JSON list of C-alpha atoms in Angstrom, two decimals:
[
{"chain": "A", "resi": 1325, "resn": "MET", "atom": "CA", "xyz": [40.55, 27.68, 10.00]},
{"chain": "A", "resi": 1326, "resn": "ASP", "atom": "CA", "xyz": [39.18, 24.33, 11.86]},
{"chain": "A", "resi": 1327, "resn": "SER", "atom": "CA", "xyz": [37.24, 26.22, 14.13]},
{"chain": "A", "resi": 1328, "resn": "TYR", "atom": "CA", "xyz": [35.82, 28.26, 11.18]},
{"chain": "A", "resi": 1329, "resn": "GLY", "atom": "CA", "xyz": [35.12, 25.25, 9.50]},
{"chain": "A", "resi": 1330, "resn": "SER", "atom": "CA", "xyz": [33.43, 23.49, 12.16]},
{"chain": "A", "resi": 1331, "resn": "SER", "atom": "CA", "xyz": [30.94, 26.21, 13.51]},
{"chain": "A", "resi": 1332, "resn": "ASP", "atom": "CA", "xyz": [30.15, 26.24, 9.39]},
{"chain": "A", "resi": 1333, "resn": "LYS", "atom": "CA", "xyz": [29.35, 22.53, 10.04]},
{"chain": "A", "resi": 1334, "resn": "SER", "atom": "CA", "xyz": [26.84, 23.21, 13.21]},
{"chain": "A", "resi": 1335, "resn": "ARG", "atom": "CA", "xyz": [25.61, 25.92, 11.86]},
{"chain": "A", "resi": 1336, "resn": "LEU", "atom": "CA", "xyz": [24.49, 23.70, 8.60]},
{"chain": "A", "resi": 1337, "resn": "MET", "atom": "CA", "xyz": [23.23, 21.06, 10.90]},
{"chain": "A", "resi": 1338, "resn": "ALA", "atom": "CA", "xyz": [21.41, 23.02, 12.78]},
{"chain": "A", "resi": 1339, "resn": "GLN", "atom": "CA", "xyz": [19.47, 24.43, 9.46]},
{"chain": "A", "resi": 1340, "resn": "VAL", "atom": "CA", "xyz": [18.97, 20.92, 8.37]},
{"chain": "A", "resi": 1341, "resn": "LYS", "atom": "CA", "xyz": [17.50, 20.30, 12.05]},
{"chain": "A", "resi": 1342, "resn": "GLN", "atom": "CA", "xyz": [15.18, 23.19, 12.04]},
{"chain": "A", "resi": 1343, "resn": "GLU", "atom": "CA", "xyz": [14.16, 22.56, 8.07]},
{"chain": "A", "resi": 1344, "resn": "ALA", "atom": "CA", "xyz": [13.10, 19.67, 9.17]},
{"chain": "A", "resi": 1345, "resn": "ALA", "atom": "CA", "xyz": [10.83, 20.41, 12.14]},
{"chain": "A", "resi": 1346, "resn": "MET", "atom": "CA", "xyz": [9.55, 22.63, 9.94]},
{"chain": "A", "resi": 1347, "resn": "ASN", "atom": "CA", "xyz": [8.27, 20.34, 7.36]},
{"chain": "A", "resi": 1348, "resn": "ASN", "atom": "CA", "xyz": [7.03, 18.03, 10.21]},
{"chain": "A", "resi": 1349, "resn": "ALA", "atom": "CA", "xyz": [4.87, 20.50, 12.05]},
{"chain": "A", "resi": 1350, "resn": "ARG", "atom": "CA", "xyz": [3.78, 21.81, 8.38]},
{"chain": "A", "resi": 1351, "resn": "GLN", "atom": "CA", "xyz": [2.28, 18.27, 7.41]},
{"chain": "A", "resi": 1352, "resn": "LEU", "atom": "CA", "xyz": [0.62, 17.91, 11.33]},
{"chain": "A", "resi": 1353, "resn": "ILE", "atom": "CA", "xyz": [-1.07, 21.00, 10.60]},
{"chain": "A", "resi": 1354, "resn": "GLU", "atom": "CA", "xyz": [-2.26, 20.09, 7.68]},
{"chain": "A", "resi": 1355, "resn": "LYS", "atom": "CA", "xyz": [-3.28, 16.74, 8.84]},
{"chain": "A", "resi": 1356, "resn": "VAL", "atom": "CA", "xyz": [-4.72, 18.35, 11.66]},
{"chain": "A", "resi": 1357, "resn": "ASN", "atom": "CA", "xyz": [-7.09, 20.86, 9.55]},
{"chain": "A", "resi": 1358, "resn": "GLU", "atom": "CA", "xyz": [-7.89, 18.38, 6.69]},
{"chain": "A", "resi": 1359, "resn": "HIS", "atom": "CA", "xyz": [-9.38, 15.91, 8.95]},
{"chain": "A", "resi": 1360, "resn": "CYS", "atom": "CA", "xyz": [-10.65, 18.00, 11.92]},
{"chain": "A", "resi": 1361, "resn": "PHE", "atom": "CA", "xyz": [-12.89, 20.22, 9.95]},
{"chain": "A", "resi": 1362, "resn": "GLU", "atom": "CA", "xyz": [-14.38, 17.03, 7.75]},
{"chain": "A", "resi": 1363, "resn": "LYS", "atom": "CA", "xyz": [-15.34, 16.41, 11.83]},
{"chain": "A", "resi": 1364, "resn": "CYS", "atom": "CA", "xyz": [-15.93, 19.33, 13.37]},
{"chain": "A", "resi": 1365, "resn": "VAL", "atom": "CA", "xyz": [-17.33, 21.19, 10.46]},
{"chain": "A", "resi": 1366, "resn": "PRO", "atom": "CA", "xyz": [-20.22, 19.41, 9.23]},
{"chain": "A", "resi": 1367, "resn": "ARG", "atom": "CA", "xyz": [-21.98, 22.14, 7.43]},
{"chain": "A", "resi": 1368, "resn": "PRO", "atom": "CA", "xyz": [-20.14, 25.98, 7.06]},
{"chain": "A", "resi": 1369, "resn": "GLY", "atom": "CA", "xyz": [-22.13, 28.94, 8.45]},
{"chain": "A", "resi": 1370, "resn": "SER", "atom": "CA", "xyz": [-21.32, 32.18, 8.47]},
{"chain": "A", "resi": 1371, "resn": "SER", "atom": "CA", "xyz": [-18.34, 31.91, 10.87]},
{"chain": "A", "resi": 1372, "resn": "LEU", "atom": "CA", "xyz": [-16.92, 29.61, 13.16]},
{"chain": "A", "resi": 1373, "resn": "SER", "atom": "CA", "xyz": [-19.20, 28.99, 16.13]},
{"chain": "A", "resi": 1374, "resn": "SER", "atom": "CA", "xyz": [-17.95, 28.45, 19.57]},
{"chain": "A", "resi": 1375, "resn": "GLY", "atom": "CA", "xyz": [-18.96, 25.03, 19.77]},
{"chain": "A", "resi": 1376, "resn": "GLU", "atom": "CA", "xyz": [-17.04, 24.06, 16.85]},
{"chain": "A", "resi": 1377, "resn": "SER", "atom": "CA", "xyz": [-13.85, 25.69, 17.46]},
{"chain": "A", "resi": 1378, "resn": "ALA", "atom": "CA", "xyz": [-13.93, 24.01, 21.07]},
{"chain": "A", "resi": 1379, "resn": "CYS", "atom": "CA", "xyz": [-14.06, 21.23, 18.89]},
{"chain": "A", "resi": 1380, "resn": "PHE", "atom": "CA", "xyz": [-11.20, 22.06, 17.02]},
{"chain": "A", "resi": 1381, "resn": "THR", "atom": "CA", "xyz": [-8.95, 22.19, 20.20]},
{"chain": "A", "resi": 1382, "resn": "GLN", "atom": "CA", "xyz": [-10.00, 18.73, 21.11]},
{"chain": "A", "resi": 1383, "resn": "CYS", "atom": "CA", "xyz": [-9.36, 16.97, 17.98]},
{"chain": "A", "resi": 1384, "resn": "MET", "atom": "CA", "xyz": [-6.18, 18.60, 18.03]},
{"chain": "A", "resi": 1385, "resn": "GLU", "atom": "CA", "xyz": [-5.18, 17.10, 20.82]},
{"chain": "A", "resi": 1386, "resn": "LYS", "atom": "CA", "xyz": [-6.61, 13.62, 19.86]},
{"chain": "A", "resi": 1387, "resn": "TYR", "atom": "CA", "xyz": [-4.96, 13.82, 16.60]},
{"chain": "A", "resi": 1388, "resn": "MET", "atom": "CA", "xyz": [-1.93, 13.93, 17.95]},
{"chain": "A", "resi": 1389, "resn": "ALA", "atom": "CA", "xyz": [-2.90, 11.40, 20.35]},
{"chain": "A", "resi": 1390, "resn": "ALA", "atom": "CA", "xyz": [-3.27, 9.16, 17.46]},
{"chain": "A", "resi": 1391, "resn": "TRP", "atom": "CA", "xyz": [0.23, 10.27, 16.40]},
{"chain": "A", "resi": 1392, "resn": "ASN", "atom": "CA", "xyz": [2.05, 9.17, 19.11]},
{"chain": "A", "resi": 1393, "resn": "VAL", "atom": "CA", "xyz": [0.13, 5.91, 19.27]},
{"chain": "A", "resi": 1394, "resn": "VAL", "atom": "CA", "xyz": [1.18, 5.13, 15.87]},
{"chain": "A", "resi": 1395, "resn": "SER", "atom": "CA", "xyz": [4.46, 6.40, 15.47]},
{"chain": "A", "resi": 1396, "resn": "ARG", "atom": "CA", "xyz": [5.24, 4.26, 19.09]},
{"chain": "A", "resi": 1397, "resn": "SER", "atom": "CA", "xyz": [3.63, 0.93, 17.10]},
{"chain": "A", "resi": 1398, "resn": "TYR", "atom": "CA", "xyz": [5.43, 1.94, 14.33]},
{"chain": "A", "resi": 1399, "resn": "ILE", "atom": "CA", "xyz": [8.98, 2.13, 15.41]},
{"chain": "A", "resi": 1400, "resn": "ASN", "atom": "CA", "xyz": [8.26, -1.16, 17.28]},
{"chain": "A", "resi": 1401, "resn": "ARG", "atom": "CA", "xyz": [7.42, -2.62, 14.22]},
{"chain": "A", "resi": 1402, "resn": "ILE", "atom": "CA", "xyz": [10.07, -1.58, 12.21]},
{"chain": "A", "resi": 1403, "resn": "GLN", "atom": "CA", "xyz": [12.78, -2.49, 15.75]},
{"chain": "A", "resi": 1404, "resn": "GLN", "atom": "CA", "xyz": [11.38, -6.23, 15.58]},
{"chain": "A", "resi": 1405, "resn": "GLU", "atom": "CA", "xyz": [10.95, -6.60, 12.07]},
{"chain": "A", "resi": 1406, "resn": "GLN", "atom": "CA", "xyz": [14.75, -5.56, 12.46]},
{"chain": "A", "resi": 1407, "resn": "GLY", "atom": "CA", "xyz": [15.83, -8.33, 15.12]},
{"chain": "A", "resi": 1408, "resn": "LYS", "atom": "CA", "xyz": [14.41, -10.71, 12.59]},
{"chain": "A", "resi": 1409, "resn": "ALA", "atom": "CA", "xyz": [16.73, -9.37, 9.81]},
{"chain": "A", "resi": 1410, "resn": "GLY", "atom": "CA", "xyz": [19.36, -8.81, 11.55]},
{"chain": "A", "resi": 1411, "resn": "ALA", "atom": "CA", "xyz": [20.10, -11.92, 12.07]},
{"chain": "A", "resi": 1412, "resn": "GLY", "atom": "CA", "xyz": [21.19, -12.78, 8.28]},
{"chain": "A", "resi": 1413, "resn": "ALA", "atom": "CA", "xyz": [21.83, -8.64, 7.39]},
{"chain": "A", "resi": 1414, "resn": "GLY", "atom": "CA", "xyz": [24.33, -7.75, 9.94]},
{"chain": "A", "resi": 1415, "resn": "ALA", "atom": "CA", "xyz": [23.84, -4.29, 11.53]},
{"chain": "A", "resi": 1416, "resn": "GLY", "atom": "CA", "xyz": [22.91, -1.97, 8.15]},
{"chain": "A", "resi": 1417, "resn": "GLY", "atom": "CA", "xyz": [19.19, -1.92, 9.08]},
{"chain": "A", "resi": 1418, "resn": "MET", "atom": "CA", "xyz": [16.70, -1.22, 6.18]},
{"chain": "A", "resi": 1419, "resn": "PHE", "atom": "CA", "xyz": [16.39, 1.90, 6.40]},
{"chain": "B", "resi": 1241, "resn": "MET", "atom": "CA", "xyz": [10.50, 30.21, -2.38]},
{"chain": "B", "resi": 1242, "resn": "ASP", "atom": "CA", "xyz": [10.91, 26.17, -1.65]},
{"chain": "B", "resi": 1243, "resn": "ALA", "atom": "CA", "xyz": [13.18, 24.77, 1.71]},
{"chain": "B", "resi": 1244, "resn": "GLN", "atom": "CA", "xyz": [15.60, 24.15, -0.89]},
{"chain": "B", "resi": 1245, "resn": "SER", "atom": "CA", "xyz": [16.82, 27.65, -2.24]},
{"chain": "B", "resi": 1246, "resn": "ALA", "atom": "CA", "xyz": [16.15, 29.05, 1.49]},
{"chain": "B", "resi": 1247, "resn": "LEU", "atom": "CA", "xyz": [18.53, 27.00, 3.07]},
{"chain": "B", "resi": 1248, "resn": "GLN", "atom": "CA", "xyz": [21.13, 28.17, -0.01]},
{"chain": "B", "resi": 1249, "resn": "GLN", "atom": "CA", "xyz": [20.59, 31.77, 0.58]},
{"chain": "B", "resi": 1250, "resn": "GLN", "atom": "CA", "xyz": [20.89, 31.28, 4.07]},
{"chain": "B", "resi": 1251, "resn": "THR", "atom": "CA", "xyz": [23.86, 29.43, 4.23]},
{"chain": "B", "resi": 1252, "resn": "ASP", "atom": "CA", "xyz": [27.23, 29.96, 2.05]},
{"chain": "B", "resi": 1253, "resn": "VAL", "atom": "CA", "xyz": [29.21, 26.95, 3.65]},
{"chain": "B", "resi": 1254, "resn": "ASP", "atom": "CA", "xyz": [31.61, 25.83, 1.09]},
{"chain": "B", "resi": 1255, "resn": "LEU", "atom": "CA", "xyz": [31.94, 22.05, 2.16]},
{"chain": "B", "resi": 1256, "resn": "SER", "atom": "CA", "xyz": [35.25, 22.20, 0.50]},
{"chain": "B", "resi": 1257, "resn": "LYS", "atom": "CA", "xyz": [36.77, 23.83, 3.38]},
{"chain": "B", "resi": 1258, "resn": "LEU", "atom": "CA", "xyz": [35.48, 21.24, 6.23]},
{"chain": "B", "resi": 1259, "resn": "SER", "atom": "CA", "xyz": [38.32, 18.77, 7.62]},
{"chain": "B", "resi": 1260, "resn": "ALA", "atom": "CA", "xyz": [38.27, 15.02, 6.54]},
{"chain": "B", "resi": 1261, "resn": "ASN", "atom": "CA", "xyz": [36.62, 14.23, 10.66]},
{"chain": "B", "resi": 1262, "resn": "ASP", "atom": "CA", "xyz": [34.17, 17.31, 10.43]},
{"chain": "B", "resi": 1263, "resn": "LYS", "atom": "CA", "xyz": [32.80, 16.01, 6.39]},
{"chain": "B", "resi": 1264, "resn": "ALA", "atom": "CA", "xyz": [32.22, 12.65, 7.94]},
{"chain": "B", "resi": 1265, "resn": "GLU", "atom": "CA", "xyz": [30.44, 13.51, 10.94]},
{"chain": "B", "resi": 1266, "resn": "LEU", "atom": "CA", "xyz": [28.25, 15.96, 8.53]},
{"chain": "B", "resi": 1267, "resn": "GLN", "atom": "CA", "xyz": [27.83, 13.08, 6.24]},
{"chain": "B", "resi": 1268, "resn": "GLN", "atom": "CA", "xyz": [26.94, 10.67, 9.00]},
{"chain": "B", "resi": 1269, "resn": "PHE", "atom": "CA", "xyz": [24.35, 13.34, 10.50]},
{"chain": "B", "resi": 1270, "resn": "ILE", "atom": "CA", "xyz": [22.78, 13.66, 7.04]},
{"chain": "B", "resi": 1271, "resn": "VAL", "atom": "CA", "xyz": [22.16, 10.00, 6.86]},
{"chain": "B", "resi": 1272, "resn": "ASN", "atom": "CA", "xyz": [20.71, 9.91, 10.34]},
{"chain": "B", "resi": 1273, "resn": "GLU", "atom": "CA", "xyz": [18.55, 13.13, 9.11]},
{"chain": "B", "resi": 1274, "resn": "SER", "atom": "CA", "xyz": [17.20, 11.59, 6.04]},
{"chain": "B", "resi": 1275, "resn": "GLN", "atom": "CA", "xyz": [16.27, 8.38, 7.98]},
{"chain": "B", "resi": 1276, "resn": "LYS", "atom": "CA", "xyz": [14.53, 10.54, 11.03]},
{"chain": "B", "resi": 1277, "resn": "ALA", "atom": "CA", "xyz": [12.57, 12.13, 8.05]},
{"chain": "B", "resi": 1278, "resn": "ARG", "atom": "CA", "xyz": [11.73, 9.27, 5.83]},
{"chain": "B", "resi": 1279, "resn": "ILE", "atom": "CA", "xyz": [10.22, 7.50, 9.54]},
{"chain": "B", "resi": 1280, "resn": "GLN", "atom": "CA", "xyz": [8.48, 11.20, 10.62]},
{"chain": "B", "resi": 1281, "resn": "GLN", "atom": "CA", "xyz": [6.55, 10.91, 6.99]},
{"chain": "B", "resi": 1282, "resn": "SER", "atom": "CA", "xyz": [5.38, 7.19, 7.52]},
{"chain": "B", "resi": 1283, "resn": "VAL", "atom": "CA", "xyz": [4.36, 7.98, 10.95]},
{"chain": "B", "resi": 1284, "resn": "HIS", "atom": "CA", "xyz": [2.32, 10.58, 8.75]},
{"chain": "B", "resi": 1285, "resn": "SER", "atom": "CA", "xyz": [0.43, 9.04, 6.45]},
{"chain": "B", "resi": 1286, "resn": "LEU", "atom": "CA", "xyz": [0.21, 6.04, 8.73]},
{"chain": "B", "resi": 1287, "resn": "THR", "atom": "CA", "xyz": [-2.26, 8.55, 11.65]},
{"chain": "B", "resi": 1288, "resn": "ASP", "atom": "CA", "xyz": [-3.53, 10.10, 8.07]},
{"chain": "B", "resi": 1289, "resn": "ILE", "atom": "CA", "xyz": [-4.74, 6.01, 6.94]},
{"chain": "B", "resi": 1290, "resn": "CYS", "atom": "CA", "xyz": [-5.64, 4.94, 10.96]},
{"chain": "B", "resi": 1291, "resn": "TRP", "atom": "CA", "xyz": [-7.77, 8.40, 11.10]},
{"chain": "B", "resi": 1292, "resn": "LYS", "atom": "CA", "xyz": [-9.96, 7.69, 8.98]},
{"chain": "B", "resi": 1293, "resn": "LYS", "atom": "CA", "xyz": [-10.37, 3.86, 9.98]},
{"chain": "B", "resi": 1294, "resn": "CYS", "atom": "CA", "xyz": [-10.11, 4.07, 13.64]},
{"chain": "B", "resi": 1295, "resn": "ILE", "atom": "CA", "xyz": [-11.75, 7.74, 14.65]},
{"chain": "B", "resi": 1296, "resn": "THR", "atom": "CA", "xyz": [-15.65, 6.73, 13.32]},
{"chain": "B", "resi": 1297, "resn": "GLY", "atom": "CA", "xyz": [-17.60, 8.84, 16.48]},
{"chain": "B", "resi": 1298, "resn": "GLY", "atom": "CA", "xyz": [-17.54, 12.56, 16.87]},
{"chain": "B", "resi": 1299, "resn": "ILE", "atom": "CA", "xyz": [-15.53, 14.15, 18.56]},
{"chain": "B", "resi": 1300, "resn": "THR", "atom": "CA", "xyz": [-16.21, 13.75, 21.98]},
{"chain": "B", "resi": 1301, "resn": "GLY", "atom": "CA", "xyz": [-12.74, 14.97, 23.99]},
{"chain": "B", "resi": 1302, "resn": "GLY", "atom": "CA", "xyz": [-8.93, 15.35, 23.44]},
{"chain": "B", "resi": 1303, "resn": "LYS", "atom": "CA", "xyz": [-8.25, 11.72, 24.24]},
{"chain": "B", "resi": 1304, "resn": "LEU", "atom": "CA", "xyz": [-8.67, 8.24, 22.65]},
{"chain": "B", "resi": 1305, "resn": "ASP", "atom": "CA", "xyz": [-10.71, 5.79, 23.97]},
{"chain": "B", "resi": 1306, "resn": "LYS", "atom": "CA", "xyz": [-10.00, 2.57, 24.81]},
{"chain": "B", "resi": 1307, "resn": "ASN", "atom": "CA", "xyz": [-11.54, 1.03, 21.58]},
{"chain": "B", "resi": 1308, "resn": "GLU", "atom": "CA", "xyz": [-9.91, 4.02, 19.05]},
{"chain": "B", "resi": 1309, "resn": "ASN", "atom": "CA", "xyz": [-6.77, 3.10, 20.71]},
{"chain": "B", "resi": 1310, "resn": "SER", "atom": "CA", "xyz": [-6.30, -0.57, 20.13]},
{"chain": "B", "resi": 1311, "resn": "CYS", "atom": "CA", "xyz": [-7.87, 0.19, 16.95]},
{"chain": "B", "resi": 1312, "resn": "THR", "atom": "CA", "xyz": [-4.91, 2.60, 16.55]},
{"chain": "B", "resi": 1313, "resn": "MET", "atom": "CA", "xyz": [-2.20, 0.12, 17.01]},
{"chain": "B", "resi": 1314, "resn": "ASN", "atom": "CA", "xyz": [-3.61, -2.61, 15.11]},
{"chain": "B", "resi": 1315, "resn": "CYS", "atom": "CA", "xyz": [-4.34, -0.29, 12.08]},
{"chain": "B", "resi": 1316, "resn": "VAL", "atom": "CA", "xyz": [-0.85, 0.31, 11.90]},
{"chain": "B", "resi": 1317, "resn": "ASP", "atom": "CA", "xyz": [0.99, -3.89, 12.17]},
{"chain": "B", "resi": 1318, "resn": "ARG", "atom": "CA", "xyz": [-2.46, -4.70, 9.76]},
{"chain": "B", "resi": 1319, "resn": "PHE", "atom": "CA", "xyz": [-1.27, -2.25, 7.15]},
{"chain": "B", "resi": 1320, "resn": "LEU", "atom": "CA", "xyz": [2.91, -3.23, 7.43]},
{"chain": "B", "resi": 1321, "resn": "ASP", "atom": "CA", "xyz": [1.87, -7.05, 7.24]},
{"chain": "B", "resi": 1322, "resn": "ALA", "atom": "CA", "xyz": [0.03, -6.23, 3.96]},
{"chain": "B", "resi": 1323, "resn": "ASN", "atom": "CA", "xyz": [2.71, -3.76, 3.08]},
{"chain": "B", "resi": 1324, "resn": "PHE", "atom": "CA", "xyz": [5.26, -7.59, 3.81]},
{"chain": "B", "resi": 1325, "resn": "THR", "atom": "CA", "xyz": [2.30, -9.87, 1.78]},
{"chain": "B", "resi": 1326, "resn": "VAL", "atom": "CA", "xyz": [2.24, -7.83, -1.34]},
{"chain": "B", "resi": 1327, "resn": "ILE", "atom": "CA", "xyz": [6.27, -7.35, -1.33]},
{"chain": "B", "resi": 1328, "resn": "LYS", "atom": "CA", "xyz": [6.03, -11.21, -0.74]},
{"chain": "B", "resi": 1329, "resn": "HIS", "atom": "CA", "xyz": [3.46, -12.30, -3.61]},
{"chain": "B", "resi": 1330, "resn": "LEU", "atom": "CA", "xyz": [5.67, -9.62, -5.47]},
{"chain": "B", "resi": 1331, "resn": "ASP", "atom": "CA", "xyz": [8.97, -11.31, -4.94]},
{"chain": "B", "resi": 1332, "resn": "SER", "atom": "CA", "xyz": [7.38, -14.70, -5.43]},
{"chain": "B", "resi": 1333, "resn": "LEU", "atom": "CA", "xyz": [6.17, -13.60, -8.92]},
{"chain": "B", "resi": 1334, "resn": "ARG", "atom": "CA", "xyz": [9.69, -12.55, -9.86]},
{"chain": "B", "resi": 1335, "resn": "GLY", "atom": "CA", "xyz": [11.37, -16.22, -9.01]},
{"chain": "B", "resi": 1336, "resn": "GLN", "atom": "CA", "xyz": [8.61, -17.92, -11.26]}
]
């Protein structure tokens, strides 16, 4: 009984994690497409040229690099602010 | 089909069958995952904003150059400064 319940629990957890990962990936793809289309295909031709698709590859890498920089800066800042607020507010945190 | 109904279809979890420990663990797990999702969401929208501000030239490589890198870091910090300023101002209005 207990192990039945526990396996249910881990199944649910795995599924929540998967949903979150999917959601994250979907958003990234959407944004990469939007921004890189803007940068790489200024005037759409009858097909995607090899130059354009090479641009996409680089742009995608670059966007992910930017994502990582933003993520690091953002988390740093949150931690700083939490440290400041933490003196009064305790361990609760703002998130 | 949206994510939620997909979840409901795939899992037939009877939460009432979980032990108190499992329930508590699950609750904590959901709290953590929501927090992670919220942070990721903010990172997505900040990257969107800061890309527009900082990546102004054409794409010449897969890496951020020095200026773009520092611009992006500043962009995040200044955006949050702005955010806090707005909140502070609203807060002061409330006190009037």
